[in-house]
Tab-separated table of C-alpha atoms in Angstrom:
chain	number	residue	atom	x	y	z
T	178	ALA	CA	-24.513	-4.506	-8.979
T	179	ASN	CA	-22.181	-3.124	-11.462
T	180	GLU	CA	-20.955	0.293	-11.381
T	181	THR	CA	-21.331	2.758	-14.246
T	182	LEU	CA	-20.144	5.857	-15.346
T	183	ALA	CA	-23.622	7.379	-14.621
T	184	ASP	CA	-23.232	6.229	-11.147
T	185	LEU	CA	-19.824	8.059	-10.812
T	186	ASP	CA	-21.453	11.233	-12.492
T	187	ASN	CA	-24.249	11.053	-9.927
T	188	SER	CA	-22.069	10.638	-6.948
T	189	ALA	CA	-22.186	14.101	-5.881
T	190	SER	CA	-25.962	14.362	-5.551
T	191	VAL	CA	-25.845	10.827	-3.750
T	192	MET	CA	-23.770	11.923	-1.486
T	193	ASP	CA	-25.399	15.352	-0.754
T	194	GLN	CA	-28.791	13.402	-0.039
T	195	LEU	CA	-26.691	11.156	2.424
T	196	PHE	CA	-25.368	14.111	4.423
T	197	SER	CA	-28.784	15.752	4.356
T	198	ILE	CA	-30.033	13.065	6.628
T	199	PRO	CA	-29.824	14.461	10.256
T	200	TRP	CA	-29.092	11.251	12.144
T	201	TYR	CA	-26.245	9.907	9.460
T	202	LYS	CA	-24.573	13.490	9.943
T	203	ASN	CA	-24.455	13.186	13.690
T	204	ASP	CA	-23.269	9.331	13.420
T	205	ILE	CA	-20.198	10.093	11.261
T	206	GLN	CA	-19.515	13.282	13.171
T	207	GLY	CA	-18.073	15.033	10.148
T	208	ASP	CA	-15.643	12.161	9.310
T	209	GLN	CA	-16.776	10.328	6.148
T	210	GLU	CA	-14.432	7.647	4.560
T	211	ILE	CA	-14.921	6.992	0.600
T	212	MET	CA	-13.293	4.064	-1.135
T	213	ILE	CA	-12.194	5.385	-4.706
T	214	GLY	CA	-11.427	2.883	-7.183
T	215	TYR	CA	-13.686	0.124	-5.631
T	216	SER	CA	-13.254	-3.235	-7.932
T	217	ASP	CA	-15.784	-5.749	-7.551
T	218	SER	CA	-14.798	-9.453	-7.727
T	219	GLY	CA	-16.715	-9.746	-11.146
T	220	LYS	CA	-13.759	-7.909	-12.758
T	221	ASP	CA	-11.195	-10.532	-11.876
T	222	ALA	CA	-12.966	-13.069	-14.004
T	223	GLY	CA	-11.442	-12.274	-17.104
T	224	LYS	CA	-8.010	-12.655	-15.443
T	225	LEU	CA	-9.081	-15.994	-14.035
T	226	ALA	CA	-10.339	-17.198	-17.659
T	227	ALA	CA	-7.185	-16.022	-19.364
T	228	GLY	CA	-5.235	-18.138	-16.543
T	229	LEU	CA	-7.473	-21.062	-16.908
T	230	LEU	CA	-7.036	-20.761	-20.874
T	231	GLY	CA	-3.573	-20.891	-20.679
T	232	LEU	CA	-3.126	-24.040	-18.185
T	233	ALA	CA	-5.765	-25.907	-20.733
T	234	LEU	CA	-3.525	-24.981	-23.353
T	235	LEU	CA	-0.312	-26.183	-21.706
T	236	LEU	CA	-2.081	-29.211	-20.667
T	237	ALA	CA	-3.077	-30.000	-24.066
T	238	SER	CA	0.275	-29.163	-25.339
T	239	PHE	CA	1.655	-31.810	-22.828
T	240	ALA	CA	-0.887	-34.430	-23.940
T	241	ALA	CA	-0.022	-33.799	-27.697
T	242	VAL	CA	3.664	-34.222	-26.920
T	243	GLY	CA	3.271	-37.337	-25.013
T	244	ILE	CA	0.951	-38.958	-27.499
T	245	PHE	CA	3.754	-38.216	-30.108
T	246	MET	CA	6.405	-39.728	-28.032
T	247	SER	CA	4.244	-42.775	-27.369
T	248	THR	CA	4.061	-43.378	-30.870
T	249	LEU	CA	7.658	-43.636	-31.300
T	250	THR	CA	8.342	-46.593	-28.871
T	251	GLU	CA	6.414	-49.766	-27.474
T	252	GLN	CA	7.555	-48.985	-24.182
T	253	PRO	CA	5.513	-47.017	-22.052
T	254	VAL	CA	8.253	-45.867	-19.664
T	255	ILE	CA	10.735	-44.999	-22.345
T	256	ALA	CA	7.671	-42.761	-23.846
T	257	ALA	CA	6.943	-41.279	-20.501
T	258	ILE	CA	10.667	-40.339	-19.904
T	259	SER	CA	11.353	-39.115	-23.286
T	260	SER	CA	7.797	-36.949	-23.154
T	261	PHE	CA	9.329	-35.440	-19.721
T	262	GLY	CA	12.635	-34.750	-21.221
T	263	LEU	CA	11.147	-32.941	-24.246
T	264	LEU	CA	8.724	-30.916	-22.241
T	265	LEU	CA	11.511	-30.030	-19.780
T	266	LEU	CA	13.627	-29.024	-22.700
T	267	LEU	CA	10.574	-26.882	-24.188
T	268	TRP	CA	10.224	-25.183	-20.513
T	269	ILE	CA	13.703	-24.123	-19.873
T	270	ILE	CA	14.995	-23.452	-23.475
T	271	ASP	CA	14.972	-19.899	-22.950
T	272	TRP	CA	17.512	-20.193	-20.017
T	273	SER	CA	20.099	-20.867	-22.634
T	274	GLY	CA	21.265	-18.751	-25.779
T	275	GLY	CA	24.786	-17.898	-24.809
T	276	GLY	CA	24.083	-14.196	-24.756
T	277	ARG	CA	23.700	-13.883	-28.420
T	278	GLU	CA	20.782	-11.945	-29.175
T	279	GLU	CA	19.112	-13.981	-32.176
T	280	MET	CA	19.656	-16.941	-30.391
T	281	THR	CA	17.949	-15.896	-27.097
T	282	GLY	CA	15.039	-14.490	-29.090
T	283	LEU	CA	14.623	-17.880	-30.735
T	284	PHE	CA	14.665	-19.825	-27.631
T	285	HIS	CA	12.563	-17.501	-25.432
T	286	TYR	CA	10.139	-17.713	-28.381
T	287	LEU	CA	10.035	-21.814	-28.183
T	288	SER	CA	9.826	-21.659	-24.406
T	289	LEU	CA	6.407	-22.993	-23.141
T	290	GLN	CA	6.980	-21.027	-19.903
T	291	THR	CA	7.241	-17.798	-22.026
T	292	HIS	CA	3.863	-18.206	-23.556
T	293	LEU	CA	2.236	-19.325	-20.436
T	294	GLN	CA	3.312	-16.114	-18.444
T	295	SER	CA	0.992	-13.705	-20.123
T	296	PHE	CA	-1.919	-15.956	-19.732
T	297	LEU	CA	-1.144	-16.048	-16.167
T	298	LYS	CA	-1.052	-12.193	-15.775
T	299	GLY	CA	-4.400	-12.035	-17.402
T	300	LEU	CA	-3.463	-11.118	-20.829
T	301	PHE	CA	-4.981	-12.649	-23.955
T	302	SER	CA	-2.302	-12.617	-26.740
T	303	SER	CA	-3.207	-14.231	-30.041
T	304	THR	CA	0.483	-14.856	-30.519
T	305	ASP	CA	0.683	-16.968	-27.317
T	306	LEU	CA	-2.724	-18.631	-28.385
T	307	ILE	CA	-1.268	-19.555	-32.102
T	308	TYR	CA	2.047	-20.733	-30.348
T	309	TYR	CA	0.123	-23.429	-28.333
T	310	LEU	CA	-2.303	-24.237	-31.200
T	311	LEU	CA	0.374	-24.894	-33.528
T	312	LEU	CA	2.418	-26.791	-31.035
T	313	ILE	CA	-0.667	-29.217	-30.340
T	314	ALA	CA	-1.437	-29.388	-33.895
T	315	THR	CA	2.222	-30.138	-35.112
T	316	PHE	CA	2.476	-32.991	-32.512
T	317	LEU	CA	-0.876	-34.416	-33.284
T	318	VAL	CA	-0.055	-34.491	-37.157
T	319	LEU	CA	3.242	-36.164	-36.526
T	320	SER	CA	1.382	-38.583	-34.264
T	321	ILE	CA	-0.985	-39.337	-37.037
T	322	ARG	CA	1.518	-39.573	-39.556
T	323	ARG	CA	3.630	-41.918	-37.409
T	324	LEU	CA	0.598	-44.276	-36.728
T	325	ASP	CA	-0.386	-44.230	-40.394
T	326	GLN	CA	3.383	-45.322	-41.407
T	327	GLN	CA	3.336	-47.972	-38.874
T	328	ARG	CA	-0.252	-49.171	-40.153
T	329	LEU	CA	1.385	-49.285	-43.809
T	330	THR	CA	4.486	-51.160	-42.939
T	331	GLY	CA	3.200	-53.557	-40.475
């Protein structure tokens, strides 16, 4: 059952009716505990959905980077290692910056981890969504262009 504002407004009359029952009043012996601010588990669904969306976008980003790196080489091991290296760089890039404000801000924005954190906190930010969608689209377009170039040149 979902609680509404009307339920909260009617709580005084409900409690009065409850306390008017003689056996209940004797049973609690004048000591009634009330939970204020009760939250049922259904309200956590938004936080879970945002976290799952963030993880799905991160996974799609990993896949797009991996696909692009695999178009650059014939060797799967080299593609895997280069994908790991680029993804690691994009993950930890905000750790650097040398203390310069403009560089720190740029590196912070480019970091995969920075954009994932808001989703994991249950916040849906259009900026973070656009970052992931642009990252995915960029690497997929680069992959398509690279494959087209390979196809045309033989």
